[in-house]
PDB file of C-alpha atoms (C1' of nucleotides) in Angstrom:
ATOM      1  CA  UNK A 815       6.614 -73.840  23.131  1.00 45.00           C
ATOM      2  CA  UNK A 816       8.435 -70.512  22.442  1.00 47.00           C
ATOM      3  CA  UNK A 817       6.694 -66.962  23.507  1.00 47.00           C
ATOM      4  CA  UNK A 818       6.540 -64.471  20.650  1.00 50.00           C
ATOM      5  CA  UNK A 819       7.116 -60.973  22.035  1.00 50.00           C
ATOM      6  CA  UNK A 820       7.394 -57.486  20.126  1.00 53.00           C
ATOM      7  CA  UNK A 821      10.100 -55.216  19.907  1.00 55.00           C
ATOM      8  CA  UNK A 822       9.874 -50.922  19.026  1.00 53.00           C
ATOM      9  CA  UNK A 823      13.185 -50.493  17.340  1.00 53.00           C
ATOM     10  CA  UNK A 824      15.389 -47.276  18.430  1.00 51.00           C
ATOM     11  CA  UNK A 825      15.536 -44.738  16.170  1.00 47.00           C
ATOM     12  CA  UNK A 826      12.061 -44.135  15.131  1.00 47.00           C
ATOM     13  CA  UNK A 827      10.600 -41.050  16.202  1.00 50.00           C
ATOM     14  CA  UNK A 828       7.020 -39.478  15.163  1.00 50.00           C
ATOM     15  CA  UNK A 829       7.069 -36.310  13.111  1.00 51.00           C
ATOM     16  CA  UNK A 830       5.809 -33.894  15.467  1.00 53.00           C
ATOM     17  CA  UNK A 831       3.865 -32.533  12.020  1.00 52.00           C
ATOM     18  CA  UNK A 832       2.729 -35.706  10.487  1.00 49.00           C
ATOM     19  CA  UNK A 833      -0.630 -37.034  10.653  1.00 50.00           C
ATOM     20  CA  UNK A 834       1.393 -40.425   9.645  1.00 48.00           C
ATOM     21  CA  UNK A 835       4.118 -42.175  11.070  1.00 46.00           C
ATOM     22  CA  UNK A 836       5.867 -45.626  10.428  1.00 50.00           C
ATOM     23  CA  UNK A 837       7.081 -47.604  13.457  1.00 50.00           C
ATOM     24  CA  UNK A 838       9.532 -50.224  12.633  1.00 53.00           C
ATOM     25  CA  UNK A 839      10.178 -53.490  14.641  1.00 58.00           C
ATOM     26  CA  UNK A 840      10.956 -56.716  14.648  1.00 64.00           C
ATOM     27  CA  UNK A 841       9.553 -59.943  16.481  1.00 77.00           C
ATOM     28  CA  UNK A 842      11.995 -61.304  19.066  1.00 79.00           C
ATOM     29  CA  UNK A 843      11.789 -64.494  20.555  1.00 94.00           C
ATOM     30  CA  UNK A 844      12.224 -65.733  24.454  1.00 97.00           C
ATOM     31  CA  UNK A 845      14.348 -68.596  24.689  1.00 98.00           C
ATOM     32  CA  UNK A 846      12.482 -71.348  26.413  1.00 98.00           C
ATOM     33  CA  UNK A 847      12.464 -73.710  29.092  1.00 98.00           C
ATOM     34  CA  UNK A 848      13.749 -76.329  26.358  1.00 98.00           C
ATOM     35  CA  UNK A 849      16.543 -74.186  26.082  1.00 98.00           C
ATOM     36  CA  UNK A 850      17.801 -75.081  28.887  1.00 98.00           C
ATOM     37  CA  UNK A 851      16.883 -77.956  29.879  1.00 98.00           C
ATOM     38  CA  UNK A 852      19.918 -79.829  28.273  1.00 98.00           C
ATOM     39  CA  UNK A 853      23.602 -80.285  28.877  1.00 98.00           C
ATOM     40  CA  UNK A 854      25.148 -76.851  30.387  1.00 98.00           C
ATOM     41  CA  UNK A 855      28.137 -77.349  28.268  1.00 98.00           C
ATOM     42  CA  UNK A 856      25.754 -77.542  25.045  1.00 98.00           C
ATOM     43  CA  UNK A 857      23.461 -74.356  26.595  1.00 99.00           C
ATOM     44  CA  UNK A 858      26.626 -72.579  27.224  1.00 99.00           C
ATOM     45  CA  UNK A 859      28.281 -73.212  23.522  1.00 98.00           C
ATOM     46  CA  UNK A 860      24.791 -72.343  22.393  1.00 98.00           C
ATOM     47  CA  UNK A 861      23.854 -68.411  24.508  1.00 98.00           C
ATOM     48  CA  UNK A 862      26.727 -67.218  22.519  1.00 98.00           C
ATOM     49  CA  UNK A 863      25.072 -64.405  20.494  1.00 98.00           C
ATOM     50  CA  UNK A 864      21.919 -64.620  22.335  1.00 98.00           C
ATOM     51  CA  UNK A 865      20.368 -61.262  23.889  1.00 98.00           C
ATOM     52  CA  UNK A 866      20.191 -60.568  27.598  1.00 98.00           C
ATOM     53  CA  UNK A 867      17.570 -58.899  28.307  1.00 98.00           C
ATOM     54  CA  UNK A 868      16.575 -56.803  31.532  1.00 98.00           C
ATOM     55  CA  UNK A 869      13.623 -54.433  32.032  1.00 98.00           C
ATOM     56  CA  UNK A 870      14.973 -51.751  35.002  1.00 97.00           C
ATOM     57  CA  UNK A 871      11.945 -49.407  35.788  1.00 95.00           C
ATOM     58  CA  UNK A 872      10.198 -50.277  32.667  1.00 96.00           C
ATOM     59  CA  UNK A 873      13.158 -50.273  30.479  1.00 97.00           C
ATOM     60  CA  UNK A 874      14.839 -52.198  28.693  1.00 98.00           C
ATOM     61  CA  UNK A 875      18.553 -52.978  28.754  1.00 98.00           C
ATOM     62  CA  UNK A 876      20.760 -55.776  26.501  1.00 98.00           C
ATOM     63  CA  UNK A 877      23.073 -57.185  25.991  1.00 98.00           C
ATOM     64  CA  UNK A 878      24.975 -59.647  23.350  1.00 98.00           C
ATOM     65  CA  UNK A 879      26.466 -62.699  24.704  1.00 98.00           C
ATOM     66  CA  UNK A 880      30.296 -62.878  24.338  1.00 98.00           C
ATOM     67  CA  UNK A 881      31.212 -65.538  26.895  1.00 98.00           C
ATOM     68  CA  UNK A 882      30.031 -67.796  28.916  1.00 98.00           C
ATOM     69  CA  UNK A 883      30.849 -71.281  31.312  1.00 99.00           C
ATOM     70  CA  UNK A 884      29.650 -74.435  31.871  1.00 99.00           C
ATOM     71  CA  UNK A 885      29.484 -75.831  35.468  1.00 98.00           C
ATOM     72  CA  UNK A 886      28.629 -79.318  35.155  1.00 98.00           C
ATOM     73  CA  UNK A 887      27.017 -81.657  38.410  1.00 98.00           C
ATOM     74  CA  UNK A 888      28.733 -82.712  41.993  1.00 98.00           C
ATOM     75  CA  UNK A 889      31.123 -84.602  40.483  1.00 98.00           C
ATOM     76  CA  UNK A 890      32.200 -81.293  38.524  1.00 98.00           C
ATOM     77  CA  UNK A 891      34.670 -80.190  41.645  1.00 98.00           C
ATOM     78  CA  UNK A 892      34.172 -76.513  40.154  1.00 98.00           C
ATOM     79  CA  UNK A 893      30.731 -76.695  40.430  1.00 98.00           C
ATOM     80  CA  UNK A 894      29.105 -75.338  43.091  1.00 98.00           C
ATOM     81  CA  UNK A 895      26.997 -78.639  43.276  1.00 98.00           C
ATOM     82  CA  UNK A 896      30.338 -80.327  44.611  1.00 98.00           C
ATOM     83  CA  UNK A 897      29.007 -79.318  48.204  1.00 98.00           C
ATOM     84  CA  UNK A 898      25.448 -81.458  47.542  1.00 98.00           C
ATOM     85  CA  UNK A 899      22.413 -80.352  47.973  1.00 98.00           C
ATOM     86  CA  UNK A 900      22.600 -76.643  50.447  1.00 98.00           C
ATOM     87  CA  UNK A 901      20.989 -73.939  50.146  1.00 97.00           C
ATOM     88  CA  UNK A 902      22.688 -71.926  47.999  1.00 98.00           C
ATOM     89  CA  UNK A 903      22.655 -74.512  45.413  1.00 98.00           C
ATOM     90  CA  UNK A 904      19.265 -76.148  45.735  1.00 98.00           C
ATOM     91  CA  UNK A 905      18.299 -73.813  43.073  1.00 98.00           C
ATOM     92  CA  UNK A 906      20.747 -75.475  40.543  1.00 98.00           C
ATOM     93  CA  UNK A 907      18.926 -78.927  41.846  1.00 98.00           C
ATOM     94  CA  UNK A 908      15.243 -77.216  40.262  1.00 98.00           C
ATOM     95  CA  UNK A 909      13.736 -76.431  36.855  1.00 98.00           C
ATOM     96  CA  UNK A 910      16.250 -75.584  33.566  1.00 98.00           C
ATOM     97  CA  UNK A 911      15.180 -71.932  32.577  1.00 98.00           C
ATOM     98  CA  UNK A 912      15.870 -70.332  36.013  1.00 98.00           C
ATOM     99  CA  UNK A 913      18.315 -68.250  37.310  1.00 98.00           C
ATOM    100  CA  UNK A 914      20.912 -69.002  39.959  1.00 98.00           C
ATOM    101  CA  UNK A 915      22.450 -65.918  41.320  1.00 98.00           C
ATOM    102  CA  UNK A 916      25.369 -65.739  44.166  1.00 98.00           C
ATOM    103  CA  UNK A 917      27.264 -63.611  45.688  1.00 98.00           C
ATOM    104  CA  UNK A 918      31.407 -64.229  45.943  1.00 98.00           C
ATOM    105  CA  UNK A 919      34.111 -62.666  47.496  1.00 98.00           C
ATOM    106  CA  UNK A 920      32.221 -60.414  49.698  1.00 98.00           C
ATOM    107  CA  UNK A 921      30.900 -57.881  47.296  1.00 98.00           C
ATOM    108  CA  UNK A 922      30.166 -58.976  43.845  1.00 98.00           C
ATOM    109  CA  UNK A 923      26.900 -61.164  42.211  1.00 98.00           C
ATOM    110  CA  UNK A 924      27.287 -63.438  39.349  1.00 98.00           C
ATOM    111  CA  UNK A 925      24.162 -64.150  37.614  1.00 99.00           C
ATOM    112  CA  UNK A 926      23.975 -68.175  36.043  1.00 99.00           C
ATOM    113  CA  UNK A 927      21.615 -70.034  34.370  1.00 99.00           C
ATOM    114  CA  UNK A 928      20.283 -72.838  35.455  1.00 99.00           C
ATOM    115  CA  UNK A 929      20.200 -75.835  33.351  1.00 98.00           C
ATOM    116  CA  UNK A 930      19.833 -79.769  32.716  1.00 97.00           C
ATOM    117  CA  UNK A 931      18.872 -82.225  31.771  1.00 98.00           C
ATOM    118  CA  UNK A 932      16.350 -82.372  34.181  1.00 96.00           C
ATOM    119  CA  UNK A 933      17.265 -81.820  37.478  1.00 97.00           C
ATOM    120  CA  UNK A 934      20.806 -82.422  37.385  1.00 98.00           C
ATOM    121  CA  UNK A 935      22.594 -79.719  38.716  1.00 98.00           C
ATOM    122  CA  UNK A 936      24.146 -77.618  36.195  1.00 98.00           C
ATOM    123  CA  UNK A 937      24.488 -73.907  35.384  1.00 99.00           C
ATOM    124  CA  UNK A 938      25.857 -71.783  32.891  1.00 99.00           C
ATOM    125  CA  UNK A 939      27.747 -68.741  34.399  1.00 99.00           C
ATOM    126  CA  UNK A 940      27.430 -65.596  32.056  1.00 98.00           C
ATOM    127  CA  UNK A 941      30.619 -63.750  31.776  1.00 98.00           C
ATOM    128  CA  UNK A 942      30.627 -61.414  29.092  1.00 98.00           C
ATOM    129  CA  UNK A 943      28.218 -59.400  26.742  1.00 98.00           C
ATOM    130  CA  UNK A 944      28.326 -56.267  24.839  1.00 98.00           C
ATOM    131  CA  UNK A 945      25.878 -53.923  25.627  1.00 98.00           C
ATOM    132  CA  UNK A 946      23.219 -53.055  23.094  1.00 98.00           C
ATOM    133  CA  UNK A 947      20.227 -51.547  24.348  1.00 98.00           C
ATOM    134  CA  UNK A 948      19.779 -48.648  26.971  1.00 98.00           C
ATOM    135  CA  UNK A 949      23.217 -47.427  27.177  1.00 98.00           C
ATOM    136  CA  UNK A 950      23.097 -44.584  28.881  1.00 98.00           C
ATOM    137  CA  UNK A 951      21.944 -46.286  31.680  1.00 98.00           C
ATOM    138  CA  UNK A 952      24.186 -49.170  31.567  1.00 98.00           C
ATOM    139  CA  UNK A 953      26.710 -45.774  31.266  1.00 98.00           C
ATOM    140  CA  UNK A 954      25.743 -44.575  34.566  1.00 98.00           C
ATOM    141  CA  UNK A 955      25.641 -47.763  36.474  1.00 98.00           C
ATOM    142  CA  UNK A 956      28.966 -48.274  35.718  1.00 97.00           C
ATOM    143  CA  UNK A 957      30.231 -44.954  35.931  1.00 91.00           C
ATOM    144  CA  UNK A 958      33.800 -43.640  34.742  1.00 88.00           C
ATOM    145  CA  UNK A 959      34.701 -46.821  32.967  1.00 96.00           C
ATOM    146  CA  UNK A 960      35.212 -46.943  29.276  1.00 97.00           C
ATOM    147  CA  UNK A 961      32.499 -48.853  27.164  1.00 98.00           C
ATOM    148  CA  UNK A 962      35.267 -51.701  26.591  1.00 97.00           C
ATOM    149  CA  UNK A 963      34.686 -52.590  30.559  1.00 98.00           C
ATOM    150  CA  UNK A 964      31.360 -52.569  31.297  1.00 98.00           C
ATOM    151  CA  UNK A 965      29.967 -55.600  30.919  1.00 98.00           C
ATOM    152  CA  UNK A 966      32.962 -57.629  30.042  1.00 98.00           C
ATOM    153  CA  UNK A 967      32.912 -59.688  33.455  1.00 98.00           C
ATOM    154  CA  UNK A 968      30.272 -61.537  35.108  1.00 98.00           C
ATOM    155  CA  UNK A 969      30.488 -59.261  38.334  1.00 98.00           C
ATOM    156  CA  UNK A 970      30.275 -56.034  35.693  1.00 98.00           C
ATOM    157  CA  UNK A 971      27.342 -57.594  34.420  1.00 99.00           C
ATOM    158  CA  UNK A 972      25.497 -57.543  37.422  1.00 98.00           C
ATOM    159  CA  UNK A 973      26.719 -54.142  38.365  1.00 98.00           C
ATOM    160  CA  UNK A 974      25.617 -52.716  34.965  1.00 98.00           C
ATOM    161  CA  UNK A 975      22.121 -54.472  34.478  1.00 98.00           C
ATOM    162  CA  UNK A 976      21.243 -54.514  38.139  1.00 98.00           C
ATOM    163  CA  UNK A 977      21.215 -57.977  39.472  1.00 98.00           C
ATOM    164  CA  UNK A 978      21.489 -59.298  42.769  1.00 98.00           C
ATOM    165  CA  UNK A 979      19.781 -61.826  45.538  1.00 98.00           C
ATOM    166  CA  UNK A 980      16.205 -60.386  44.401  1.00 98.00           C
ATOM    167  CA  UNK A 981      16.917 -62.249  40.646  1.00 98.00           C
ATOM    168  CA  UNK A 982      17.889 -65.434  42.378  1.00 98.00           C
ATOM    169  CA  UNK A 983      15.413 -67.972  41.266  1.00 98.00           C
ATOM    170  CA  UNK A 984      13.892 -65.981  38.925  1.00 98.00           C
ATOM    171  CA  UNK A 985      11.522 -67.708  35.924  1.00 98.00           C
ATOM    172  CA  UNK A 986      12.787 -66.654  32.803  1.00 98.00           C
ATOM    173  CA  UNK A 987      10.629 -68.010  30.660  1.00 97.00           C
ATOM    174  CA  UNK A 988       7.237 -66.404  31.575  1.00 96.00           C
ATOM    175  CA  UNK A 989       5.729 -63.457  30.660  1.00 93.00           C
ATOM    176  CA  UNK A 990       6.078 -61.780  34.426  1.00 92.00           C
ATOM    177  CA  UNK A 991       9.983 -61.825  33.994  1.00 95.00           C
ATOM    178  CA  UNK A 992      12.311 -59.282  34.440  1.00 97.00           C
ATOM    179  CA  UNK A 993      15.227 -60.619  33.332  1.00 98.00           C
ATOM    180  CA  UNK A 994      15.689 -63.657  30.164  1.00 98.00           C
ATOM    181  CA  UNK A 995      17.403 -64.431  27.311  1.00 98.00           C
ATOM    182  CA  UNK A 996      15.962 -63.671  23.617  1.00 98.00           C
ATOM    183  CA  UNK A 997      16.832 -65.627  20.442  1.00 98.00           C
ATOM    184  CA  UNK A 998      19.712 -64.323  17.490  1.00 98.00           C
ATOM    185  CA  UNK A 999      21.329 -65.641  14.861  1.00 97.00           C
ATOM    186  CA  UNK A1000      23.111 -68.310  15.782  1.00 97.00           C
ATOM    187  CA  UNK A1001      27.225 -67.620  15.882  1.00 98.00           C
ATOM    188  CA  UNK A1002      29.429 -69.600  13.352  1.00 98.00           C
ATOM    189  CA  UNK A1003      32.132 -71.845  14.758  1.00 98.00           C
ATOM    190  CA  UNK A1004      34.441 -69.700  13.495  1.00 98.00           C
ATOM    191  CA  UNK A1005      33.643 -67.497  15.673  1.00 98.00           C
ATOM    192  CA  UNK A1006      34.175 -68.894  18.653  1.00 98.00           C
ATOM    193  CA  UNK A1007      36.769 -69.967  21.201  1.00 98.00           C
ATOM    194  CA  UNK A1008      36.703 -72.507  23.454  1.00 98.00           C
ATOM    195  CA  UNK A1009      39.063 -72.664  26.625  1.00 98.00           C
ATOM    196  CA  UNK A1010      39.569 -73.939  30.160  1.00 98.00           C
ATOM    197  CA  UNK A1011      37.135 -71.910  32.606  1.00 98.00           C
ATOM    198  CA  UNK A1012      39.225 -69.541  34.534  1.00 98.00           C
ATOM    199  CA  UNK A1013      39.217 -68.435  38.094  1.00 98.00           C
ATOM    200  CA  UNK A1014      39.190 -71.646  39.448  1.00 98.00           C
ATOM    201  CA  UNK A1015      43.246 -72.536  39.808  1.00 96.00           C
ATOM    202  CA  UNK A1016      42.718 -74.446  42.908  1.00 96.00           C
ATOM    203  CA  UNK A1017      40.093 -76.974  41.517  1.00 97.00           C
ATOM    204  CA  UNK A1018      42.025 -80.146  40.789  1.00 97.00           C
ATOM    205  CA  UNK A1019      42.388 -82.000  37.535  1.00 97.00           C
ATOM    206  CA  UNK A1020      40.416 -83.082  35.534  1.00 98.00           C
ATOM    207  CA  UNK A1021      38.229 -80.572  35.809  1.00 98.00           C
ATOM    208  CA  UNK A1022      40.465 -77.405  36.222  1.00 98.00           C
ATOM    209  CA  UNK A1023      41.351 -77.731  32.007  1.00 98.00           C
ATOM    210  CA  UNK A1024      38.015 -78.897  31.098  1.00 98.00           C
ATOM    211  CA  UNK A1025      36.931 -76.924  27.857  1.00 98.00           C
ATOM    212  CA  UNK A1026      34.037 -75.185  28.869  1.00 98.00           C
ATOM    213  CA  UNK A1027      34.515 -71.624  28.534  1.00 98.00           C
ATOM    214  CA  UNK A1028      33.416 -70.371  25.190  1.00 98.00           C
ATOM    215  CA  UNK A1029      33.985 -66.678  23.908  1.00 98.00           C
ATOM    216  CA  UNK A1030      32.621 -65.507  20.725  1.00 98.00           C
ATOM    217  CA  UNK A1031      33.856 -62.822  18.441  1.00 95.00           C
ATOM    218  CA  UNK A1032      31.020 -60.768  17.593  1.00 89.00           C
ATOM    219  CA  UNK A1033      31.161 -58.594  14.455  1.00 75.00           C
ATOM    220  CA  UNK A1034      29.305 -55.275  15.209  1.00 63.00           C
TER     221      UNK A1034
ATOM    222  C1'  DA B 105      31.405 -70.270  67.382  1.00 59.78           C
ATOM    223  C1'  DG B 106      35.316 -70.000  64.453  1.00 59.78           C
ATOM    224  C1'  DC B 107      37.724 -70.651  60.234  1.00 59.78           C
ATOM    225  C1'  DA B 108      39.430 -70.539  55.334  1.00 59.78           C
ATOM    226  C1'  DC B 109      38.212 -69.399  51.011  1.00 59.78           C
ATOM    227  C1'  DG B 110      35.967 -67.723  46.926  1.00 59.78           C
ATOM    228  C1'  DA B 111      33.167 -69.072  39.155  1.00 59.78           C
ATOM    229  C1'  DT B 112      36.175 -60.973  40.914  1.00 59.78           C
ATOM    230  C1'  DT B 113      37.302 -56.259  40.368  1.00 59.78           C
ATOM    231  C1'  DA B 114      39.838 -52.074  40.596  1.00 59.78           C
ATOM    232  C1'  DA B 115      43.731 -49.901  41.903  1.00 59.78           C
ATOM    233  C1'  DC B 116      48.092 -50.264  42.621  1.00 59.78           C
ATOM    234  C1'  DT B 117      53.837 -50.971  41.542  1.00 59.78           C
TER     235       DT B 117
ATOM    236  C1'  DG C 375      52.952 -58.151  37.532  1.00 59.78           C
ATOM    237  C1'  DT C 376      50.574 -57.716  42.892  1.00 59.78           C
ATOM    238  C1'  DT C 377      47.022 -56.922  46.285  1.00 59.78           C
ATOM    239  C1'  DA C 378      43.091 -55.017  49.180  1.00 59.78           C
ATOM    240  C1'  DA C 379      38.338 -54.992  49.540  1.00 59.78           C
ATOM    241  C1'  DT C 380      34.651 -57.643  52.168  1.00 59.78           C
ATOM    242  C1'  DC C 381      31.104 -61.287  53.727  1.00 59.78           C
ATOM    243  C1'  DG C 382      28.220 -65.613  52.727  1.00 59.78           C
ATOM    244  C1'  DT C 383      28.957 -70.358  52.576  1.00 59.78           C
ATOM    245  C1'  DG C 384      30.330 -74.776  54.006  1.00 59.78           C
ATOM    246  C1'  DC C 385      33.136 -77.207  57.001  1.00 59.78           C
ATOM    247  C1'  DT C 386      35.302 -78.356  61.599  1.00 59.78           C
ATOM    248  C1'  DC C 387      35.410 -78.014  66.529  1.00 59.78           C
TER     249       DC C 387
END
DNA sequence: AGCACGATTAACT
DNA sequence: GTTAATCGTGCTC
């Protein structure tokens, strides 16, 4: 079951003169709970293109998806999960279509979605989008930086779109969200790369050069 | 209670 | 290319 949602397109302002006025917009469509509740390494292949989205004092900020990773179960020694059951990742143990957020190396958040199938504990890590809607706040939230940088890590994400602890566990798929995933045009193959995750040079084989990283080249 | 380390970033040389 | 920043987590004692 997929939520149908509207969306006012920028750009469409009301003649201050007119007794008339077109507003243009499109419908936009929440990814579901299905959505995620499958494989992470098919969810994470499949977010490429998708848009972020995050209301921030009633407004709305997005983002494209440009790259993303799959973290795949306890046997998946990169995986969080590797550690069992804790509490940091009982939330990857729960429902697909939630959000597992942590915070690494003593300062920065990384925002993940949980998947499946099931309750298998998976999650996709985002680590990239372009930013796409409400820019000049994502601008000021990551001040001095030039547009190239910032959202193109998964730390810079949460910096620019304002997520932290309070997001962890967050529903994404109901209509008192702040914070899901809405449904584009899916990107060709072509489009896409697929490499070993990175950050993780300590994790031993097999699962170090696993393929699960995917980055997409999105034409503007 | 103490320890080593981390799914990173920004600022260096 | 190198490295400091900075603290929660999971593991050992």
């Amino acid at each position: 079951m997929e939520t149908v949602y509207w969306r006012i397109l920028p750009g469409h302002a009301i003649p201050k003169d007119g007794v008339s006025f077109t507003i243009t917009f499109m419908i936009s469509t929440r990814l579901s709970a299905d959505f995620f509740d499958r494989s992470p390494i098919i969810v994470a292949r499949e977010l490429l293109g998708q848009r972020l989205v995050r209301v921030l004092d009633g407004q709305r900020l997005a983002g494209l998806i440009t790259e993303t990773e799959a973290y795949n179960g306890e046997e998946d020694l990169a995986c969080h999960a590797r550690a069992g059951l804790t509490r940091r990742t009982k939330i990857m143990y729960g429902l697909p279509g939630h959000t597992y957020v942590y915070f690494t190396y003593g300062m920065h958040w990384m925002l993940n979605f949980v998947t499946g199938p099931g309750n298998f504990p998976s999650a996709v890590l985002l680590r990239g989008v372009v930013a796409v809607e409400g820019l000049p706040v994502i601008a000021s939230r990551r001040l001095n930086r030039p547009q190239a940088e910032w959202t193109d890590g998964p730390a810079k994400i949460c910096q620019a779109f304002n997520i932290d602890n309070c997001l962890n566990g967050h529903w994404m798929c109901g209509s008192a969200s702040q914070l899901w995933v809405e449904k584009e045009q899916p990107v060709a193959d072509e489009q896409v790369a697929i490499t070993a995750r990175i950050g993780i040079s300590r994790v031993p084989e097999p699962w170090r050069s696993k393929p699960w990283r995917f980055l997409a080249h999105l034409e503007p």
